[in-house]
Structures are given as structure tokens and as C-alpha cells.
Amino acid sequence: MSEASAPHAADRRELTAAQRNAVAELLRVSPVADELGHRFVRAGHELHLVGGSVRDALLGRLGDDLDFCTDAHPDETLRILKGWAESIWETGREFGTIGAQRDGLQLEITTFRAESYDQVSRNPVVVYGTSLDEDLKRRDFTINAMAVSLPEHRFTDPHGGLDDLSAKVIRTPSTPGESFGDDPLRMLRAARFAAQLRFAVHPDVHTAMTEMAADLDRITAERIRDEFTKLLCGADPITGLRLLVDTGLAERFLPELTGLKLEIDEHAQHKDVYEHTLTVVENAVSYEEEGCDFILRMAALLHDAGKPATKAVGSDGRVSFHHHEVVGARLTKARMKAMRYPKEVTAKVTALVALHLRFYGYGRGEWTDSAVRRYVADAGDLLPRLHKLTRSDCTTRNRRKAAQLAADYDALEDRIARIAAEEDLARVRPDLDGNAIMELLGVPPGPVVGRAWKHLKEQRLEHGPLDRDAAEAELLRWARAEGLIE
């Protein structure tokens, strides 16, 4: 960090006093924490608000989930909570954590830990610690290694977390090599916090992330998936994504992102596909109406994943990526499966990647009403996201071209709305249902009914709604052509 960007010492002292007062005030207006602290003290134990709860309180955004640590073991914590908590759960007991609820707050109380890690899987092996300082030293980052003791509100910050919070820097309590050696997932967590908090990683942390990136291979796909999802849903996912690529971490679990750096986008010659992709993600975030739409963000991230495999240079020197949406959909499905995303989430992201290029033929005036119906039918309930993804994909600096693309998509949406008002496009169905098909053809349930239904749906997409007589006539015509009736 340059001297110009670092806060003066006097500023830090002033900020520290203000932040400490903020913590005390937050705890004062939230008596649950103090009540719990008194119960632990009366039982002869310590209780400290710790980790993300202290960090978020200092940032002025303390939520409804509070994290505590204590010298009491789980059995003792359960005895203290009994009769006071409205509900108690023990799902984290093997890690020394007991959960509880009180006055709408979710509380997690964890016994002091001094973890060691299995040197093969890097999964934590829980060993109970004996002091607050020991517990704080094992935590991932200094901004998560602060505590407020209860009920006296004593602030503990042995690793300078408050200064790092003020400077917006992510640093480790011990050396980065030691911290990441204990748990390589912390490297991904550093990128995640950079995305969530808009913080910068300390140069030493960045160096260790780069040198130790291969250690991430020892972490399970599920743990990587969960951290990456939080990163992509952060307030500033671009910062996190850049960190993953620059340090080599992306190559360990999302190589498609790194692979985009060398590909030139034929629609935007001023930037490569990697930069274009980050811009599309940023645009997609701007279209969200409330909270994170992970499916939209992931589709934006992977929409051009097929370009490296489809790159071709013509005799005129022009670069093309024909059918990259097809290849990209296949790569997206395989990558999300490897990362253990749920099938339904994977299917939606894959469908958006496959459909994201469909619109680009519209502006030439070649689309019939049938083409519009198929666009809507193929998108299904993903249509609102497809609208946002397609608009996000326009990153050209050519103002005239950008304005034309926006106008073309406005026209398409207007046309969809007009046809939808006439035909109920949200539920495109054949004009005869299965029962009517069986009755008219005199056939039992089976493959013939399915084939007939599919044919009538195609007619519905091609020509719009048919009245009952026309639909029956078309079904009989098809059945004769198929040799099903004379």
C-alpha cells in the first residue's frame, strides 16, 4: 500500500475509538448477547462475541447471526442454554459448536479451538483450546480475529484486525504460508472476502496464494463450491474473480475462466474475451432487482466458455467462434457437475449459456412470429434472465452499435409482449390434450400419444393457436401420414 493511500495514525486512532463505541452501542441495544454473557460468567466460564460478528459490528452491519467462543465444552454450553434459549440444535457438536435461538437471533457458541489439520485431506481435526488468544490466532484473517468479551464489553485485538479493517486490507494472523498450509481453502476465502467487502489482499497474502495455489487440490469440491458461490454473489465479484485468475487459483477448479484471457472477441476488438466476460458479469449484477441472482451471474461468467475451443481465423484475418454457445453449454454442464452444483441449478445455467446468442439474428428482420414463439418456449421460465443476460452481453464501445442492439432488443420484448397478450406464450401447449388425442385416434396411452402431442405443439409454435376443428383436422392428417389410420 502506498503512503498516500494509507490512513494517518491519528486518523486510525480516531476511527478506532468511534468503532469501539459502535460495538458497545450495538451490544447495548441488543441485550441478548449480554444476557448470555452473564449466564456463562455465573457458571464460571468466559464468553466472547467473535469473528465475523465483531467484524460486521465494526462495519455497522451486525446481522441476526451472532458467533461466540467460550472455554466451556459443548455439554456445559448446553446446560447454560437450557431454560433460556427458545430452541437449541447440536448439528455442529463434533466441531465444538452448539446453536441456539433467542428473540429472533441465531446464536452459535463454539468452544475455544486450537485446530490441527489432516495433512492429506486438510480437513480440520478439532482440538479444544484453553484461551481466547489461542483461539484468535488460529483464525483465517486478522479482521476475523477480534473479540468483544461479555458482559463487560472488553475489546481484544491481538493481531491488528481493527487497523486492517480501517485500511480495508485482508491479512492473516500468522504468516500466510502457515495459515494457508493449515487450510488451503483460506486462499479462496481471501478472494471471497475481497469480493464481499471490497477489500484488497495484503501483498504477502497475494504472494502466498500464488505460490500455494496447487494446494487447493486437496480441498473437496463441495467446500470450494460453497466459497466460490459466496464470492460470485459478493458486492464486487469482479475483484474476487480477478484474484482467482491472477493467483492461479481459478486454474485449479475453474480453468474455463483462465482460458478466456487469450481469446479475442469478434464483437469487441478492443478487449479480449476475459475482459468482456468480466464486463458482462458486472452488467448482469446491475440488472438484478433484489439480492444475488446466482444463476444469472454464473451464466454471465460462463456464457463464452466455448470460445477457446471454437476459435478460427479466416483468410481475411477475421476471428470467429462459430457455435461457441453449443460448446459452451456442454463445458458449463461438465464444470458445474464437477463442482457439485445441484442438477436443477446446473440445468438453468447451461440453458442460458446455450440460448445467449439466439437473439443476434433478430435485428436483421428475419424472425417470424413462429421464431418469437420458439424463443419464448425454449427459454421457458428463464426468459426474464435471458433478457438480462442478452442485454448484459452488449459491451461494445461503439455507441451507435450499442444503441441499435438495445433498440432491437426493445423491439423483441415488445413483440413478445404483443404475441403473449394474444396467445398466452407463457404456457405454449398443443391445442388438444392427451385425452382428446386418445379419443380422436382411438389409441391407448403410450408413445403414439406422445408423438402426436409433440407434432401438435410444433404446429402451435409455427402457426399460433388453432381452433378445435382445425386442430382435430391437423391431428387426423398427421395420423394418416404416419399410417396410424386410413
Short mmCIF file of N, CA, C and O in Angstrom, two decimals, residues 165-209:
data_model
loop_
_atom_site.label_atom_id
_atom_site.label_comp_id
_atom_site.label_asym_id
_atom_site.label_seq_id
_atom_site.Cartn_x
_atom_site.Cartn_y
_atom_site.Cartn_z
N LEU A 165 -9.01 -3.51 9.21
CA LEU A 165 -10.39 -3.20 8.82
C LEU A 165 -10.49 -1.76 8.35
O LEU A 165 -11.16 -1.47 7.35
N SER A 166 -9.80 -0.86 9.05
CA SER A 166 -9.81 0.55 8.66
C SER A 166 -9.11 0.76 7.32
O SER A 166 -9.55 1.57 6.50
N ALA A 167 -8.03 0.00 7.10
CA ALA A 167 -7.28 0.13 5.85
C ALA A 167 -7.87 -0.70 4.72
O ALA A 167 -7.39 -0.65 3.59
N LYS A 168 -8.89 -1.51 5.03
CA LYS A 168 -9.54 -2.39 4.05
C LYS A 168 -8.54 -3.37 3.43
O LYS A 168 -8.44 -3.50 2.21
N VAL A 169 -7.82 -4.03 4.32
CA VAL A 169 -6.78 -4.98 3.90
C VAL A 169 -7.07 -6.35 4.50
O VAL A 169 -7.45 -6.46 5.68
N ILE A 170 -6.87 -7.40 3.71
CA ILE A 170 -7.02 -8.78 4.18
C ILE A 170 -5.64 -9.34 4.47
O ILE A 170 -4.80 -9.46 3.57
N ARG A 171 -5.40 -9.68 5.73
CA ARG A 171 -4.10 -10.17 6.18
C ARG A 171 -4.33 -11.33 7.14
O ARG A 171 -5.40 -11.43 7.75
N THR A 172 -3.36 -12.20 7.31
CA THR A 172 -3.51 -13.37 8.18
C THR A 172 -2.86 -13.12 9.54
O THR A 172 -1.87 -12.40 9.63
N PRO A 173 -3.40 -13.72 10.63
CA PRO A 173 -2.79 -13.54 11.96
C PRO A 173 -1.36 -14.09 12.03
O PRO A 173 -0.47 -13.42 12.55
N SER A 174 -1.16 -15.30 11.52
CA SER A 174 0.18 -15.86 11.42
C SER A 174 0.69 -15.57 10.01
O SER A 174 0.06 -14.81 9.27
N THR A 175 1.81 -16.14 9.61
CA THR A 175 2.27 -15.90 8.25
C THR A 175 1.28 -16.52 7.27
O THR A 175 0.65 -17.54 7.58
N PRO A 176 1.12 -15.96 6.08
CA PRO A 176 0.19 -16.54 5.11
C PRO A 176 0.51 -18.00 4.80
O PRO A 176 -0.39 -18.82 4.64
N GLY A 177 1.80 -18.33 4.72
CA GLY A 177 2.18 -19.71 4.43
C GLY A 177 1.70 -20.67 5.49
O GLY A 177 1.20 -21.76 5.19
N GLU A 178 1.83 -20.26 6.76
CA GLU A 178 1.36 -21.11 7.86
C GLU A 178 -0.16 -21.23 7.84
O GLU A 178 -0.71 -22.33 8.00
N SER A 179 -0.84 -20.11 7.63
CA SER A 179 -2.30 -20.11 7.64
C SER A 179 -2.85 -20.95 6.49
O SER A 179 -3.72 -21.80 6.69
N PHE A 180 -2.34 -20.75 5.29
CA PHE A 180 -2.83 -21.49 4.14
C PHE A 180 -2.36 -22.94 4.16
O PHE A 180 -3.02 -23.82 3.60
N GLY A 181 -1.24 -23.18 4.80
CA GLY A 181 -0.79 -24.56 4.96
C GLY A 181 -1.72 -25.34 5.87
O GLY A 181 -1.96 -26.53 5.66
N ASP A 182 -2.27 -24.65 6.88
CA ASP A 182 -3.25 -25.30 7.76
C ASP A 182 -4.51 -25.65 6.99
O ASP A 182 -5.05 -26.75 7.12
N ASP A 183 -5.01 -24.69 6.19
CA ASP A 183 -6.24 -24.91 5.43
C ASP A 183 -6.18 -24.13 4.12
O ASP A 183 -6.41 -22.92 4.10
N PRO A 184 -5.86 -24.79 3.00
CA PRO A 184 -5.74 -24.09 1.72
C PRO A 184 -7.03 -23.39 1.27
O PRO A 184 -6.97 -22.48 0.44
N LEU A 185 -8.18 -23.80 1.81
CA LEU A 185 -9.42 -23.14 1.42
C LEU A 185 -9.38 -21.66 1.79
O LEU A 185 -10.09 -20.84 1.20
N ARG A 186 -8.54 -21.31 2.75
CA ARG A 186 -8.44 -19.92 3.17
C ARG A 186 -7.98 -19.01 2.03
O ARG A 186 -8.29 -17.82 2.01
N MET A 187 -7.27 -19.56 1.07
CA MET A 187 -6.87 -18.76 -0.10
C MET A 187 -8.11 -18.33 -0.88
O MET A 187 -8.21 -17.18 -1.34
N LEU A 188 -9.03 -19.24 -1.05
CA LEU A 188 -10.27 -18.92 -1.74
C LEU A 188 -11.13 -17.99 -0.90
O LEU A 188 -11.82 -17.09 -1.42
N ARG A 189 -11.07 -18.16 0.43
CA ARG A 189 -11.81 -17.28 1.33
C ARG A 189 -11.27 -15.84 1.24
O ARG A 189 -12.03 -14.88 1.35
N ALA A 190 -9.96 -15.69 1.03
CA ALA A 190 -9.38 -14.35 0.88
C ALA A 190 -10.00 -13.65 -0.32
O ALA A 190 -10.38 -12.47 -0.25
N ALA A 191 -10.12 -14.38 -1.43
CA ALA A 191 -10.74 -13.81 -2.63
C ALA A 191 -12.22 -13.53 -2.37
O ALA A 191 -12.77 -12.52 -2.86
N ARG A 192 -12.85 -14.42 -1.62
CA ARG A 192 -14.28 -14.22 -1.32
C ARG A 192 -14.50 -12.96 -0.48
O ARG A 192 -15.39 -12.16 -0.76
N PHE A 193 -13.67 -12.76 0.55
CA PHE A 193 -13.83 -11.55 1.37
C PHE A 193 -13.49 -10.29 0.57
O PHE A 193 -14.09 -9.24 0.78
N ALA A 194 -12.54 -10.39 -0.34
CA ALA A 194 -12.24 -9.24 -1.20
C ALA A 194 -13.48 -8.86 -2.01
O ALA A 194 -13.77 -7.67 -2.21
N ALA A 195 -14.22 -9.88 -2.49
CA ALA A 195 -15.43 -9.63 -3.27
C ALA A 195 -16.57 -9.12 -2.39
O ALA A 195 -17.33 -8.23 -2.79
N GLN A 196 -16.71 -9.69 -1.21
CA GLN A 196 -17.83 -9.31 -0.34
C GLN A 196 -17.63 -7.94 0.29
O GLN A 196 -18.58 -7.16 0.41
N LEU A 197 -16.39 -7.64 0.72
CA LEU A 197 -16.13 -6.43 1.49
C LEU A 197 -15.50 -5.30 0.67
O LEU A 197 -15.34 -4.20 1.17
N ARG A 198 -15.13 -5.61 -0.57
CA ARG A 198 -14.39 -4.65 -1.41
C ARG A 198 -13.05 -4.29 -0.78
O ARG A 198 -12.64 -3.12 -0.78
N PHE A 199 -12.36 -5.29 -0.23
CA PHE A 199 -11.07 -5.11 0.39
C PHE A 199 -9.98 -5.59 -0.56
O PHE A 199 -10.24 -6.34 -1.51
N ALA A 200 -8.74 -5.17 -0.29
CA ALA A 200 -7.58 -5.66 -1.04
C ALA A 200 -6.83 -6.67 -0.18
O ALA A 200 -6.78 -6.55 1.05
N VAL A 201 -6.24 -7.68 -0.81
CA VAL A 201 -5.41 -8.62 -0.05
C VAL A 201 -4.02 -8.01 0.12
O VAL A 201 -3.51 -7.32 -0.77
N HIS A 202 -3.42 -8.27 1.25
CA HIS A 202 -2.06 -7.80 1.52
C HIS A 202 -1.11 -8.44 0.51
O HIS A 202 -1.31 -9.59 0.10
N PRO A 203 -0.06 -7.73 0.08
CA PRO A 203 0.89 -8.31 -0.89
C PRO A 203 1.44 -9.67 -0.47
O PRO A 203 1.62 -10.56 -1.31
N ASP A 204 1.73 -9.85 0.83
CA ASP A 204 2.24 -11.14 1.29
C ASP A 204 1.20 -12.25 1.11
O ASP A 204 1.54 -13.39 0.80
N VAL A 205 -0.06 -11.89 1.33
CA VAL A 205 -1.15 -12.86 1.15
C VAL A 205 -1.28 -13.21 -0.34
O VAL A 205 -1.43 -14.39 -0.70
N HIS A 206 -1.18 -12.21 -1.20
CA HIS A 206 -1.27 -12.44 -2.65
C HIS A 206 -0.14 -13.36 -3.11
O HIS A 206 -0.37 -14.30 -3.90
N THR A 207 1.06 -13.13 -2.61
CA THR A 207 2.21 -13.97 -2.98
C THR A 207 2.00 -15.41 -2.55
O THR A 207 2.25 -16.35 -3.32
N ALA A 208 1.54 -15.59 -1.32
CA ALA A 208 1.31 -16.96 -0.82
C ALA A 208 0.20 -17.65 -1.61
O ALA A 208 0.30 -18.86 -1.90
N MET A 209 -0.85 -16.93 -1.96
CA MET A 209 -1.93 -17.52 -2.75
C MET A 209 -1.40 -18.02 -4.09
O MET A 209 -1.80 -19.08 -4.58
#
